CSV table of C-alpha atoms in Angstrom, one decimal:
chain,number,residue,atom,x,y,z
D,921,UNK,CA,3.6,-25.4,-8.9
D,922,UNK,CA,1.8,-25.2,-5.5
D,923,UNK,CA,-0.6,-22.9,-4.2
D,924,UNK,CA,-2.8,-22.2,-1.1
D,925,UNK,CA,-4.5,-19.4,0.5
D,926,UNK,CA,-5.3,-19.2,4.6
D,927,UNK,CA,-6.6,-16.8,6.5
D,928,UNK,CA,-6.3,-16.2,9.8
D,929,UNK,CA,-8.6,-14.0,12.3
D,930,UNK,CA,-6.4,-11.5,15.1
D,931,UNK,CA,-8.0,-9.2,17.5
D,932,UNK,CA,-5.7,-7.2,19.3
D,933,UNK,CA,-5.9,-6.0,22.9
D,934,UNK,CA,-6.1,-2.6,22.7
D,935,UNK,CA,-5.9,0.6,20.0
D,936,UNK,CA,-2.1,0.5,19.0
D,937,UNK,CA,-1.4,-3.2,20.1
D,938,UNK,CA,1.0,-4.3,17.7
D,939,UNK,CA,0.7,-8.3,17.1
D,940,UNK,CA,3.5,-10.6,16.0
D,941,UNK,CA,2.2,-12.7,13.6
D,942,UNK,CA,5.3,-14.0,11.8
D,943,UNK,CA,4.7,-17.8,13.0
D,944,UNK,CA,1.6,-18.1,11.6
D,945,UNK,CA,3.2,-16.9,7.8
D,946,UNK,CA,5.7,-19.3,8.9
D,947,UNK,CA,2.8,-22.1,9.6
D,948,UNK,CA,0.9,-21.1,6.0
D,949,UNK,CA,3.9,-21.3,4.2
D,950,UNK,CA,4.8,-25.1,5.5
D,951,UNK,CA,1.2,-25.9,5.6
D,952,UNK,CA,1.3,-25.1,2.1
D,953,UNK,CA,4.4,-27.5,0.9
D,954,UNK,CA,6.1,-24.4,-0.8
D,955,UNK,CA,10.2,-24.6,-0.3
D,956,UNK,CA,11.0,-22.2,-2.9
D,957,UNK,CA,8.2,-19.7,-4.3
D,958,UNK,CA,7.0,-16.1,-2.2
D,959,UNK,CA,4.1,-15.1,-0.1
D,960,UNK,CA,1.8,-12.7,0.0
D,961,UNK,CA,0.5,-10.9,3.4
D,962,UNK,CA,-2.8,-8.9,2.8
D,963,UNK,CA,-4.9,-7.3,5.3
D,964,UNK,CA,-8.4,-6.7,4.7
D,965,UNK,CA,-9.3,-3.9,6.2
D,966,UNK,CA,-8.6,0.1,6.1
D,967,UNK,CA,-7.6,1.0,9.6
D,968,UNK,CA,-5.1,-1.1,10.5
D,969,UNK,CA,-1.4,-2.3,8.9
D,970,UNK,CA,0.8,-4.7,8.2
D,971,UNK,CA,4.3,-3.8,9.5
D,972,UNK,CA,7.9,-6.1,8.5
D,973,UNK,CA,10.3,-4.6,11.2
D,974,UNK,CA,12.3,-5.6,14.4
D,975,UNK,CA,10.3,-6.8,17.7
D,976,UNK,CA,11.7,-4.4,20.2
D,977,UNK,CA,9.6,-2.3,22.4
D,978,UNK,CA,11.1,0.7,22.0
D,979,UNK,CA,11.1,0.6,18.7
D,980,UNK,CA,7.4,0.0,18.3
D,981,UNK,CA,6.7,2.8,20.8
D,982,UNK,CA,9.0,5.0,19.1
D,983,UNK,CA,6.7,4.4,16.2
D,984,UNK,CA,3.8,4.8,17.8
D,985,UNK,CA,4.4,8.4,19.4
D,986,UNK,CA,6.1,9.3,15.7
D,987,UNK,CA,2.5,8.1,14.2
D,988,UNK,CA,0.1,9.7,16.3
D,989,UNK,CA,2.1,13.0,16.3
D,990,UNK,CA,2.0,13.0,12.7
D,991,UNK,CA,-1.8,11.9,12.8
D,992,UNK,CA,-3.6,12.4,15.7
D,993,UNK,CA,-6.9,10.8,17.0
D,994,UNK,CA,-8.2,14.0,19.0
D,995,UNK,CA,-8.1,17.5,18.5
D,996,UNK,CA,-8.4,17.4,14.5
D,997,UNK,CA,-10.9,17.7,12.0
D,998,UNK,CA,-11.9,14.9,10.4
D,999,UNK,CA,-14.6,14.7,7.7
D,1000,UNK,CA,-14.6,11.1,8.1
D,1001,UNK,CA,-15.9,11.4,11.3
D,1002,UNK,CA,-18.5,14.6,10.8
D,1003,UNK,CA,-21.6,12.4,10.8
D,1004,UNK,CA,-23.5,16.1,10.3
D,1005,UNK,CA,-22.5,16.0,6.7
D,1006,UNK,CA,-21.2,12.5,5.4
D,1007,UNK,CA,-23.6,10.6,3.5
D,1008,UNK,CA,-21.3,7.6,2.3
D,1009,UNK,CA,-21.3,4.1,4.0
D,1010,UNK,CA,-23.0,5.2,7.1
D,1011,UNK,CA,-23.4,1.5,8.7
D,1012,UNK,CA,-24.6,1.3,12.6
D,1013,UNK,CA,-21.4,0.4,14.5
D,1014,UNK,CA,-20.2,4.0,12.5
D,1015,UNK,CA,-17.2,4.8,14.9
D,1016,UNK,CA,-14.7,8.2,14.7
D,1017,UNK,CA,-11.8,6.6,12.8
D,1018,UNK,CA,-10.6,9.0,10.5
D,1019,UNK,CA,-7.6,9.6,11.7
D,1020,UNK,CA,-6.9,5.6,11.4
D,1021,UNK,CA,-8.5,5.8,7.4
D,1022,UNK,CA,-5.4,8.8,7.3
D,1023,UNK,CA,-2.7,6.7,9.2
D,1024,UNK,CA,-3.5,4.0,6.7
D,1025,UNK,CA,-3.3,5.6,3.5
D,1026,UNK,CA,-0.4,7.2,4.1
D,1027,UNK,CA,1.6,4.0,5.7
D,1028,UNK,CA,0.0,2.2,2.6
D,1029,UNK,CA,1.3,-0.9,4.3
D,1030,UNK,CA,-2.1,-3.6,3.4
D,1031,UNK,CA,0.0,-5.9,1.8
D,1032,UNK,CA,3.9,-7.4,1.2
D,1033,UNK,CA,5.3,-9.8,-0.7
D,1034,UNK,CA,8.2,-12.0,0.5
D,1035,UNK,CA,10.5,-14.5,-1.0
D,1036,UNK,CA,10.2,-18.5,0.6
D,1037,UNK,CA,13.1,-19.6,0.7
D,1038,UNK,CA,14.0,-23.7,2.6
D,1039,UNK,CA,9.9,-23.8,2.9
D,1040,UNK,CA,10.4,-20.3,5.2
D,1041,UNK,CA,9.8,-16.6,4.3
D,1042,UNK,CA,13.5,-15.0,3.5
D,1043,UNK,CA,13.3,-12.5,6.4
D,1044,UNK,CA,16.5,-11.2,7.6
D,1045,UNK,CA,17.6,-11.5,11.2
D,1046,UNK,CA,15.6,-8.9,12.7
D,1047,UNK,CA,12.3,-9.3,10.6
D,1048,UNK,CA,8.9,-9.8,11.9
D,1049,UNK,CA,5.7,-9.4,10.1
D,1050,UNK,CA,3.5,-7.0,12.9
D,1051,UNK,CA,-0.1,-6.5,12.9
D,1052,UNK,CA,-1.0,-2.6,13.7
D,1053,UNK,CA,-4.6,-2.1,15.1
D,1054,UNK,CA,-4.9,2.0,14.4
D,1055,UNK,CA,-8.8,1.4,15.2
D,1056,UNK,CA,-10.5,0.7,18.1
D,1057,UNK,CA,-10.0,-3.3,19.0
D,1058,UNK,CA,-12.0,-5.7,16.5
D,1059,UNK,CA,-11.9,-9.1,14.8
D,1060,UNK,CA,-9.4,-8.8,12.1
D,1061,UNK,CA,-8.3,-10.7,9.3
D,1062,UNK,CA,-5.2,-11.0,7.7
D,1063,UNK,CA,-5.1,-13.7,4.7
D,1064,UNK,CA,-1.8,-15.4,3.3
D,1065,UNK,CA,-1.5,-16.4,-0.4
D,1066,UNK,CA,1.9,-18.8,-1.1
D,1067,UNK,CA,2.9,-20.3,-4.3
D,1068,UNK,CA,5.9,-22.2,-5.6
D,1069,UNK,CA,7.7,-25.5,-5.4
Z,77,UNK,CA,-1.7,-22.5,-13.7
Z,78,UNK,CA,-3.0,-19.3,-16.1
Z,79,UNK,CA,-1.2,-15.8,-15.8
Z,80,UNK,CA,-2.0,-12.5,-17.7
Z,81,UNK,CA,-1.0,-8.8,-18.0
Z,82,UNK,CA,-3.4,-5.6,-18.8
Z,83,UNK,CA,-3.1,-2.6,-18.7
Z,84,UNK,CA,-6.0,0.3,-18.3
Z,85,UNK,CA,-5.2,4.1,-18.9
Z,86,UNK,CA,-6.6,6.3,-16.1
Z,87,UNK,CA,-6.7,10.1,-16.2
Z,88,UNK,CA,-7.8,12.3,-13.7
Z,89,UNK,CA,-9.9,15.4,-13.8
Z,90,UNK,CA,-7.4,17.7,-11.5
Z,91,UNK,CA,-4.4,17.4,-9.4
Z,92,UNK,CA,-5.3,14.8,-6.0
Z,93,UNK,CA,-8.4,13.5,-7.4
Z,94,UNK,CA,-9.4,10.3,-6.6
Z,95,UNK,CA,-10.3,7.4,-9.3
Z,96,UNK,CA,-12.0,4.4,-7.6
Z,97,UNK,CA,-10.3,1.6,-10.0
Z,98,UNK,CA,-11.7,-1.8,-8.0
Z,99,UNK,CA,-14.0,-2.5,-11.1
Z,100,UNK,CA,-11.0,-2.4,-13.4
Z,101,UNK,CA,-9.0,-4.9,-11.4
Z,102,UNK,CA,-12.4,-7.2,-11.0
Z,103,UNK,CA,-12.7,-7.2,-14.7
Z,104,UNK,CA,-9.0,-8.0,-14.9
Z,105,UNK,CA,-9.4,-11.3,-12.7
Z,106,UNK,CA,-12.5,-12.1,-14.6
Z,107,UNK,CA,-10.9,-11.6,-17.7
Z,108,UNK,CA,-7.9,-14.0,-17.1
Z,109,UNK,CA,-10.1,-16.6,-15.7
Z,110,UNK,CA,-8.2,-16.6,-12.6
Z,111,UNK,CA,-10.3,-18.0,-10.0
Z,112,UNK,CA,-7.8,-18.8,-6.7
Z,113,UNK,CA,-4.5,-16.6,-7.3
Z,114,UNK,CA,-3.1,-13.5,-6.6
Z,115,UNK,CA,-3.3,-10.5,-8.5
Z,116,UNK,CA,-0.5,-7.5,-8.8
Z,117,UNK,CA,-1.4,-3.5,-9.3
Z,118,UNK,CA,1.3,-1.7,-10.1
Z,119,UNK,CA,1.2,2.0,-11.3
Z,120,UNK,CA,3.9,2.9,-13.7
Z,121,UNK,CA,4.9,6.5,-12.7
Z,122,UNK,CA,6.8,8.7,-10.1
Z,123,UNK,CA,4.0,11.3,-9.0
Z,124,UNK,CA,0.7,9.4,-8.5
Z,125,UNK,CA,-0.2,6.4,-5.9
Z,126,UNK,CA,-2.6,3.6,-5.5
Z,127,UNK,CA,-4.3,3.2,-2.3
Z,128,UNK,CA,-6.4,0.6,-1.0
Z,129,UNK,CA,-8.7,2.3,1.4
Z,130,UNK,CA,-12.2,3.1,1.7
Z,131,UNK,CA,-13.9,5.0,-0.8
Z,132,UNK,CA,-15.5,8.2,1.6
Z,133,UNK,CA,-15.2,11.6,0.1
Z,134,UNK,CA,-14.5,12.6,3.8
Z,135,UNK,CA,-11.6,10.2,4.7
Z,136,UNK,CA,-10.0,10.8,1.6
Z,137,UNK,CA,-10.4,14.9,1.7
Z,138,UNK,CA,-8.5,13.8,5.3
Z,139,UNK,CA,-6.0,12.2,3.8
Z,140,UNK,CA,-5.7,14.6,1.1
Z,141,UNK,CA,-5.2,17.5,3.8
Z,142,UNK,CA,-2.8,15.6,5.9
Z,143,UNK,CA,-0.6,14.7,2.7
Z,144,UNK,CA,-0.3,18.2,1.5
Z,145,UNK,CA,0.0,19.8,4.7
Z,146,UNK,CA,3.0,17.1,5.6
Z,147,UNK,CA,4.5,17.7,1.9
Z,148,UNK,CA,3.9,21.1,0.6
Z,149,UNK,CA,3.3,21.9,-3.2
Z,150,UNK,CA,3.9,25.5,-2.5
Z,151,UNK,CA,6.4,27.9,-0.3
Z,152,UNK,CA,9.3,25.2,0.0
Z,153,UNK,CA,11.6,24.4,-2.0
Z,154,UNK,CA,12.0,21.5,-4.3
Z,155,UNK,CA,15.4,20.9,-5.5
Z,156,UNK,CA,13.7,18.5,-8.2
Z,157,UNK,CA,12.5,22.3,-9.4
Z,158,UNK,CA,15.3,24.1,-9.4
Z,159,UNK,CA,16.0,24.3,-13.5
Z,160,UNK,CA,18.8,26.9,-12.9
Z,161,UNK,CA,20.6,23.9,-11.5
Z,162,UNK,CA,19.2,20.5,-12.1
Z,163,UNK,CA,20.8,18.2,-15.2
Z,164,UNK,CA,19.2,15.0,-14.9
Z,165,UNK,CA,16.3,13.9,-16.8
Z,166,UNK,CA,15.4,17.0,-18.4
Z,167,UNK,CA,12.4,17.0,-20.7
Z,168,UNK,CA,10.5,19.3,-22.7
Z,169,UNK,CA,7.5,19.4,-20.5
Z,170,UNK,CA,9.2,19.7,-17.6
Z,171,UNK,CA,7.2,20.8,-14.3
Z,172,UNK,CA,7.2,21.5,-11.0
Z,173,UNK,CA,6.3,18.6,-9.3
Z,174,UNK,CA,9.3,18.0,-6.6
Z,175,UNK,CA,6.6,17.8,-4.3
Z,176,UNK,CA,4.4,14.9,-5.7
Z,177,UNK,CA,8.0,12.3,-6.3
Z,178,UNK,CA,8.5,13.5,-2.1
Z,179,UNK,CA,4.7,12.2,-1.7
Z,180,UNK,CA,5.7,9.5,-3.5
Z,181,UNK,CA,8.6,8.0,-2.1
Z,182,UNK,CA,6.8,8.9,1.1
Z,183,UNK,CA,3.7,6.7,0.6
Z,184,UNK,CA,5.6,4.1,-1.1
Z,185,UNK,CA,2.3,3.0,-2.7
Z,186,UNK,CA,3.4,1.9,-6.2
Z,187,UNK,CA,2.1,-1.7,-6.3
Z,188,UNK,CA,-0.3,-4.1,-3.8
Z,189,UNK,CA,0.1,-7.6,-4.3
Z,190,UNK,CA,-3.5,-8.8,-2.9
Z,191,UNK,CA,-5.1,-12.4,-3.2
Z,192,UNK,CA,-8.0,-13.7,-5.3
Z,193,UNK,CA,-10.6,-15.7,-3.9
Z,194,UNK,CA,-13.6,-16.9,-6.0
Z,195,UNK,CA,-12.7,-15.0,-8.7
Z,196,UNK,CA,-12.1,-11.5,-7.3
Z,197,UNK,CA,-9.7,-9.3,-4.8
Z,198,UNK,CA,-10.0,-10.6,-1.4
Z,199,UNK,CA,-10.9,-7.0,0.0
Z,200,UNK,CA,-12.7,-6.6,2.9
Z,201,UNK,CA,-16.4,-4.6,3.1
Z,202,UNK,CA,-14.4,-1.8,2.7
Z,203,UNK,CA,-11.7,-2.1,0.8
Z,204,UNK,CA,-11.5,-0.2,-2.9
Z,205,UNK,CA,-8.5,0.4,-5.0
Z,206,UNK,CA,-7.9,3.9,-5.6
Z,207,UNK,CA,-5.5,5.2,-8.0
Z,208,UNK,CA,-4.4,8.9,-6.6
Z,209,UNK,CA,-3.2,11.9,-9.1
Z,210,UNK,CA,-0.7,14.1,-7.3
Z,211,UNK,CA,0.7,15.9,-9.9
Z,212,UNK,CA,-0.9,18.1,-13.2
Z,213,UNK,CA,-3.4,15.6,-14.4
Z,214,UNK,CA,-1.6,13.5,-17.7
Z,215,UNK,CA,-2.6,10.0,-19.2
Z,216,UNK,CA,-1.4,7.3,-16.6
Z,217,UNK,CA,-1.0,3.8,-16.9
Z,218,UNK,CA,-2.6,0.8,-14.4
Z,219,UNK,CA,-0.9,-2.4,-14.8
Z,220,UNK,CA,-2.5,-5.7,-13.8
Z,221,UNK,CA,-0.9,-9.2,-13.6
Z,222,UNK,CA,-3.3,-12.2,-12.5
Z,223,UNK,CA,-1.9,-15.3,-11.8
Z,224,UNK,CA,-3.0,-18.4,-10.3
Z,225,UNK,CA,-5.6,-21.5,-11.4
C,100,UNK,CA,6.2,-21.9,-15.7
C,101,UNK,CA,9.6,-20.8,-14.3
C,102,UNK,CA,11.0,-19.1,-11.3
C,103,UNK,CA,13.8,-18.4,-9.3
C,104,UNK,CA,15.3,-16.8,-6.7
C,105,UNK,CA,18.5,-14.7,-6.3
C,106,UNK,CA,20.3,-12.4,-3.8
C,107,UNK,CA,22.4,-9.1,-4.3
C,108,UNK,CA,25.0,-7.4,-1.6
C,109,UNK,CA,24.6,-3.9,-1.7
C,110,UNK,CA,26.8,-1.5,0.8
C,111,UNK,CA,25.9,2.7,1.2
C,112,UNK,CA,28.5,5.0,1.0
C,113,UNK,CA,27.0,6.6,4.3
C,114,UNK,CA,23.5,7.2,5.8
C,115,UNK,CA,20.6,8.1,3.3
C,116,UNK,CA,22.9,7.4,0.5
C,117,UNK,CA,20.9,5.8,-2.4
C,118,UNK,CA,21.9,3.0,-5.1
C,119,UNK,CA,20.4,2.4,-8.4
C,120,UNK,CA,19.4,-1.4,-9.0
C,121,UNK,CA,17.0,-1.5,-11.6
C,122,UNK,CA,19.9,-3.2,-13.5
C,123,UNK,CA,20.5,-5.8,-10.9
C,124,UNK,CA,16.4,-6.1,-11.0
C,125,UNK,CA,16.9,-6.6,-14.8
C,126,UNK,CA,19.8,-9.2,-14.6
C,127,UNK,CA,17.4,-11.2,-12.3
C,128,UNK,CA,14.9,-11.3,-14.5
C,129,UNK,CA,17.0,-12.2,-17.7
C,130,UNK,CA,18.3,-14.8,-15.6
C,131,UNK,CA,15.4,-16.4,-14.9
C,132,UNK,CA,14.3,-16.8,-18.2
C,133,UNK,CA,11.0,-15.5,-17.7
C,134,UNK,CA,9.5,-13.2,-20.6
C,135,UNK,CA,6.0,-12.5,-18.9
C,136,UNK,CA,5.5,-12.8,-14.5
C,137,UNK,CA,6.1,-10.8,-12.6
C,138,UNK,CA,9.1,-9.8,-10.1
C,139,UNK,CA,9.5,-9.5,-6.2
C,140,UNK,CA,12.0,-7.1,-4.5
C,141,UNK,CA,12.5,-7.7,-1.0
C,142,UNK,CA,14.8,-5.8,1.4
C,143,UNK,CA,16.1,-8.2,4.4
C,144,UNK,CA,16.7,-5.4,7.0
C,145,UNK,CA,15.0,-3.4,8.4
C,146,UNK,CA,16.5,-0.2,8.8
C,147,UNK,CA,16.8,0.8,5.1
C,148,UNK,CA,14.2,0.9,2.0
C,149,UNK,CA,13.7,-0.4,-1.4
C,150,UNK,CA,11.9,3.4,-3.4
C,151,UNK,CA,10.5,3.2,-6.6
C,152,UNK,CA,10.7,6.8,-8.3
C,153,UNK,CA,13.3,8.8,-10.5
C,154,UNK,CA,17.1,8.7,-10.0
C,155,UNK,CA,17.6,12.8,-10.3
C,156,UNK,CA,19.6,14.2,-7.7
C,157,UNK,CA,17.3,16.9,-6.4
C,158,UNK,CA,14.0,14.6,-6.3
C,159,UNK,CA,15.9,12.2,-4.1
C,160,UNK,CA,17.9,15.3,-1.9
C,161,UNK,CA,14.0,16.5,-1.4
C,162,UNK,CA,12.9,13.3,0.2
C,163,UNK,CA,15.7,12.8,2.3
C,164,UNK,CA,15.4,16.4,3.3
C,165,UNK,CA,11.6,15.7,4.2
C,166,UNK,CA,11.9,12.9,5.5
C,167,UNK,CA,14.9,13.4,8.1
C,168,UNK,CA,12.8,16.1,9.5
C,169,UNK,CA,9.8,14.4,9.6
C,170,UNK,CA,12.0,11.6,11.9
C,171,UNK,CA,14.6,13.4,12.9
C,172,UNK,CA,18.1,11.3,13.6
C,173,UNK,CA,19.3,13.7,16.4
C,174,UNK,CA,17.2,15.5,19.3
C,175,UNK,CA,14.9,13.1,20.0
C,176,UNK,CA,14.2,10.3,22.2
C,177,UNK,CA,14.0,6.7,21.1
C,178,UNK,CA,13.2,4.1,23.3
C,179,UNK,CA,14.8,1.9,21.1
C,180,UNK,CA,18.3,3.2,21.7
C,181,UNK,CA,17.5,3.9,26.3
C,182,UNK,CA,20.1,0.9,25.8
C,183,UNK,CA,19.6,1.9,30.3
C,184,UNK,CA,15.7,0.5,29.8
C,185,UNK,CA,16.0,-1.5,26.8
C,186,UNK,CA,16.0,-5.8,27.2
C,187,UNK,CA,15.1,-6.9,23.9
C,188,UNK,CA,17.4,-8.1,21.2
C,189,UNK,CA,20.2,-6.5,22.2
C,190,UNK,CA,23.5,-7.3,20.5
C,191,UNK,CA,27.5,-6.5,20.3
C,192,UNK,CA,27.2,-4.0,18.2
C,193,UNK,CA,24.0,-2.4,18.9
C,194,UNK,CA,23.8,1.6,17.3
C,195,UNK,CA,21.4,4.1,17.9
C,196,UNK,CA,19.3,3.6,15.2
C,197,UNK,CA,15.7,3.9,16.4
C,198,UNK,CA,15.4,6.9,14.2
C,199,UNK,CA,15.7,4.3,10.9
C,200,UNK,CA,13.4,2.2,12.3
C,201,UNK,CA,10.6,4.8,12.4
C,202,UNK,CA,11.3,5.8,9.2
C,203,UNK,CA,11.4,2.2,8.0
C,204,UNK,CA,7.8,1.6,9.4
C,205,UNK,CA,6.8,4.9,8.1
C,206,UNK,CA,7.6,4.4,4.1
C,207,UNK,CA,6.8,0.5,4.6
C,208,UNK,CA,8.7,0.2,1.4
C,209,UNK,CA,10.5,-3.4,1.9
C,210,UNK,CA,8.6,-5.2,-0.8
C,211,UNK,CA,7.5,-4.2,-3.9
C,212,UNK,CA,5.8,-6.6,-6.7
C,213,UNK,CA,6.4,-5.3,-10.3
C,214,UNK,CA,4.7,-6.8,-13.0
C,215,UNK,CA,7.7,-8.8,-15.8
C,216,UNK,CA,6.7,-8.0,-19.6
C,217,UNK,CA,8.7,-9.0,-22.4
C,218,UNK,CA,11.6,-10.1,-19.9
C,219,UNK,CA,11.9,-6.6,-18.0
C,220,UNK,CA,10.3,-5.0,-15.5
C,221,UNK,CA,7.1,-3.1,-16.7
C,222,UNK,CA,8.4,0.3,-15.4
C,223,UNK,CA,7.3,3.4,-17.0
C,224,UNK,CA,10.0,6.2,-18.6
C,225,UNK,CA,11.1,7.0,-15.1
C,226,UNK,CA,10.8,4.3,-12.7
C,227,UNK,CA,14.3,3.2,-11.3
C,228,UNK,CA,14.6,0.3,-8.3
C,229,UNK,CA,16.1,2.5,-5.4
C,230,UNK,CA,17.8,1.6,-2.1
C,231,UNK,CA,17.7,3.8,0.0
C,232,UNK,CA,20.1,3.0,3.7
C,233,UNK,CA,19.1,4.8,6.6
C,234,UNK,CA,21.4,3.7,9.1
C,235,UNK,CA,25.0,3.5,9.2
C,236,UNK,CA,26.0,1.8,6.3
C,237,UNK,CA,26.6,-2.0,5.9
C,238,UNK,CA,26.5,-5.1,3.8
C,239,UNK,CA,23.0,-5.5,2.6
C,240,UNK,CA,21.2,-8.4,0.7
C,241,UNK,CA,18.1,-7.9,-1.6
C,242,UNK,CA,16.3,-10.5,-2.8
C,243,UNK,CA,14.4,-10.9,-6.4
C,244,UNK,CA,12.0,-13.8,-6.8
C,245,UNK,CA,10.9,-13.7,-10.2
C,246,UNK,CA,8.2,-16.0,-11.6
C,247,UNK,CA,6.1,-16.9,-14.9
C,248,UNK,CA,6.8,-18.1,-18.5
């Protein structure tokens, strides 16, 4: 039994850059030895997601406009963001990202767990593991626990 | 290689009320001597969630507002309510709740899989875990699994 | 320690039909041997979902109710099927499925780590393993990576 946890720092270019980041699970999981064990994917932050879909533009943007209908950044309350009223974890680079606190919860998408397979994670054909920045652009990590044979 | 289960019962004091539960799954990775691992949270029920998110009154009363504005516990109907009709699953304390197993299924936030560095969750300044009542407050269970050296 | 890997086909009826298999979740873990780990479920595609919530009819008729008009499969434009604009991946038999995609990233529901005690998974009274296709149907493989003693 083999185990090993990396982490790896991504800062995307923009608010809603997505990020393919499926070759560096790939590189953690060799890196680690494991053939036949899982992975774990964890972000460690609260505005921003991990995402296991297909690569294609238009499907990311299709998410995107879906996402920030759904959740918008402007033109909403959000207590979050009433710096009037909240008290809680005030720190000084306090930015308006409620609506990326909201977008977070409710995609609940901080970590997966996937299957390693022939030293690579069992994906199917079409899947990637995607970085979502829902919060203005920042240095980000996203760690990767793997363990097996 | 050390591994073990617990379990903690959590209630909450009203329907969508927060519990912050991080201490609960430190205690659990102290408790199983885990030191670099992984650890699993997995909530054992159809109407409640666990987040991992910041713990702000404001960004959760967002979240909280988004959710039930998205997913309605009054004025629509619920087939899952409709006792003149339903057959399945049938109990004596049967309730309304169609609306929380559609939150639910929606957040798809039954179990995290997050690493363990040092002896405790790999979370970010942040990061709390949050187990989230959505339907009549009842006893609810919290199971942890630690694994790792 | 022990673990092990195995795959199941599962094929829809039709789109947003759902399957019950918690039983093919338990025959994994008998399988394996393992009396207390935990189990992965991992869905290879990424245009359906693995749920975790009660198999009654109406419960699961509400969601996909919800959810098909949250992301709606007809009158509205996905980039991901403009196959006039689109370049990326394209294959023989590409479908307009950009609506299932959304929905895929929205519920973020392709893993899910359950805790394994006393060789089954540690669901409570009404947890059932659900999948959930939301395209047109076809052959489908889950995977179950189950691990411990």
């Amino acid at each position: 039994m083999k185990s090993s946890t990396t982490t790896i720092e991504v800062t995307a270019a923009e608010r809603y850059a997505f990020l393919d980041i499926t070759e560096d699970l790939q590189r953690a999981i060799k890196d680690s030895g494991v053939t036949d064990g899982a992975a774990i994917a964890f972000c460690a932050h609260t505005t921003c997601a991990l995402l296991i879909n297909e690569w294609e533009d238009g499907a990311m943007a299709d998410f995107r406009r879906r996402m920030t209908e759904m959740v918008p950044h402007e033109g909403v309350y959000y207590a979050h963001d009433d710096f009037e009223v909240r008290t809680q974890n005030m720190h000084e680079d306090e930015r308006a990202n409620g609506h990326a606190h909201v977008k977070s919860m409710l995609l609940s998408a901080t970590s997966h767990a996937i299957p390693v397979v022939a030293g690579a994670p069992a994906f199917g054909t079409w899947q990637r593991l995607i970085f979502l920045e829902m919060d203005e652009p920042k240095d980000r990590t996203v760690t990767f626990h793997v363990f097996g044979d």
